[in-house]
Amino acid sequence: MLVIFSSQVSANITMFGDIAVQLLKMMGHSGTVPSAILAKDLPAALANLEAELGATEQQSESEKPEDENDETSFVSLSHRALPLIDLLKAAIKEDCNVQWTSNN
């Protein structure tokens, strides 16, 4: 499943469903797809997400592969969240809601 985030002030963002639901839960949302967050609730959701990502980043520092030549690529959750964070910030700035749906 893919989840598509959208708002009136930004391009749509598509994420894998498991990552999207994880980020939604970090924002304090149930993780239900489809759903939305009202403009007035976005600052709190963004603050929750950034706080949770900060805690996750500290936790995962010890879990990174020690061999830099490891064949598997590791993309942190913080990096995966950057487009969503940008969308949330743009929506906050323009006082717009953010919604998401699945591609099903």
Coordinates of C-alpha atoms in Angstrom, one line a residue:
M1 CA 0.0 0.0 0.0
L2 CA 1.1 3.5 -0.7
V3 CA -0.1 6.6 1.2
I4 CA -0.5 9.9 -0.5
F5 CA -0.3 13.1 1.6
S6 CA -1.7 16.3 0.2
S7 CA -2.6 19.9 1.1
Q8 CA -3.6 22.9 -1.0
V9 CA -0.2 24.5 -0.7
S10 CA 2.2 21.7 -1.5
A11 CA 2.8 18.9 -4.0
N12 CA 1.5 15.5 -3.0
I13 CA 3.9 13.2 -1.2
T14 CA 3.7 9.4 -1.7
M15 CA 5.1 7.1 1.0
F16 CA 5.1 3.4 1.6
G17 CA 2.1 2.5 3.9
D18 CA 4.1 1.1 6.8
I19 CA 6.3 4.2 7.0
A20 CA 3.4 6.6 6.6
V21 CA 1.4 5.0 9.4
Q22 CA 4.4 5.0 11.7
L23 CA 4.9 8.7 11.1
L24 CA 1.2 9.4 11.6
K25 CA 1.3 7.7 14.9
M26 CA 4.4 9.7 15.9
M27 CA 2.3 12.8 15.1
G28 CA -0.3 11.7 17.7
H29 CA -2.8 10.4 15.1
S30 CA -4.4 7.0 15.1
G31 CA -2.7 6.0 11.8
T32 CA -6.0 5.6 10.0
V33 CA -5.9 5.9 6.3
P34 CA -7.7 7.8 4.8
S35 CA -7.9 10.7 7.2
A36 CA -6.9 14.3 7.8
I37 CA -5.5 16.8 10.3
L38 CA -7.1 20.3 10.6
A39 CA -4.9 23.3 10.2
K40 CA -5.4 24.3 13.8
D41 CA -4.0 20.9 14.9
L42 CA -0.9 20.9 12.7
P43 CA 1.5 22.7 14.9
A44 CA 1.0 20.1 17.7
A45 CA 1.3 17.3 15.2
L46 CA 4.5 18.6 13.8
A47 CA 6.0 19.2 17.3
N48 CA 5.1 15.6 18.2
L49 CA 6.6 14.2 15.0
E50 CA 9.9 16.1 15.5
A51 CA 10.1 15.1 19.1
E52 CA 9.5 11.4 18.3
L53 CA 12.0 11.5 15.4
G54 CA 14.6 13.0 17.7
A55 CA 14.1 10.3 20.2
T56 CA 14.2 7.6 17.5
E57 CA 17.3 9.1 16.0
Q58 CA 19.2 8.9 19.3
Q59 CA 18.0 5.3 19.7
S60 CA 19.1 4.2 16.2
E61 CA 22.6 5.7 16.5
S62 CA 23.7 2.5 18.2
E63 CA 22.0 0.3 15.6
K64 CA 23.7 1.7 12.5
P65 CA 25.9 -0.8 10.6
E66 CA 29.5 -0.4 11.6
D67 CA 30.8 -1.3 8.2
E68 CA 30.5 1.7 6.0
N69 CA 30.9 -0.6 2.9
D70 CA 27.9 -2.6 3.9
E71 CA 25.9 -3.5 0.7
T72 CA 22.5 -2.6 2.2
S73 CA 21.5 1.0 2.2
F74 CA 20.0 2.4 5.4
V75 CA 17.6 5.3 5.1
S76 CA 16.7 6.7 8.5
L77 CA 13.1 7.4 9.5
S78 CA 14.2 11.0 9.9
H79 CA 15.2 11.3 6.3
R80 CA 12.1 9.5 5.1
A81 CA 10.0 12.1 7.1
L82 CA 11.6 15.2 5.6
P83 CA 9.1 15.6 2.7
L84 CA 6.2 15.2 5.2
I85 CA 7.8 17.7 7.6
D86 CA 8.1 20.2 4.7
L87 CA 4.5 19.7 3.7
L88 CA 3.3 20.2 7.3
K89 CA 5.4 23.4 7.7
A90 CA 4.0 24.8 4.4
A91 CA 0.4 23.9 5.5
I92 CA 1.0 25.6 8.9
K93 CA 2.3 28.7 7.2
E94 CA -0.7 29.0 4.9
D95 CA -3.3 27.7 7.5
C96 CA -4.3 24.7 5.4
N97 CA -5.5 21.2 6.3
V98 CA -3.5 18.1 5.5
Q99 CA -5.2 14.9 4.3
W100 CA -4.0 11.5 3.2
T101 CA -5.4 8.6 1.3
S102 CA -4.2 5.2 0.1
N103 CA -3.7 4.3 -3.6
N104 CA -6.1 1.4 -3.3

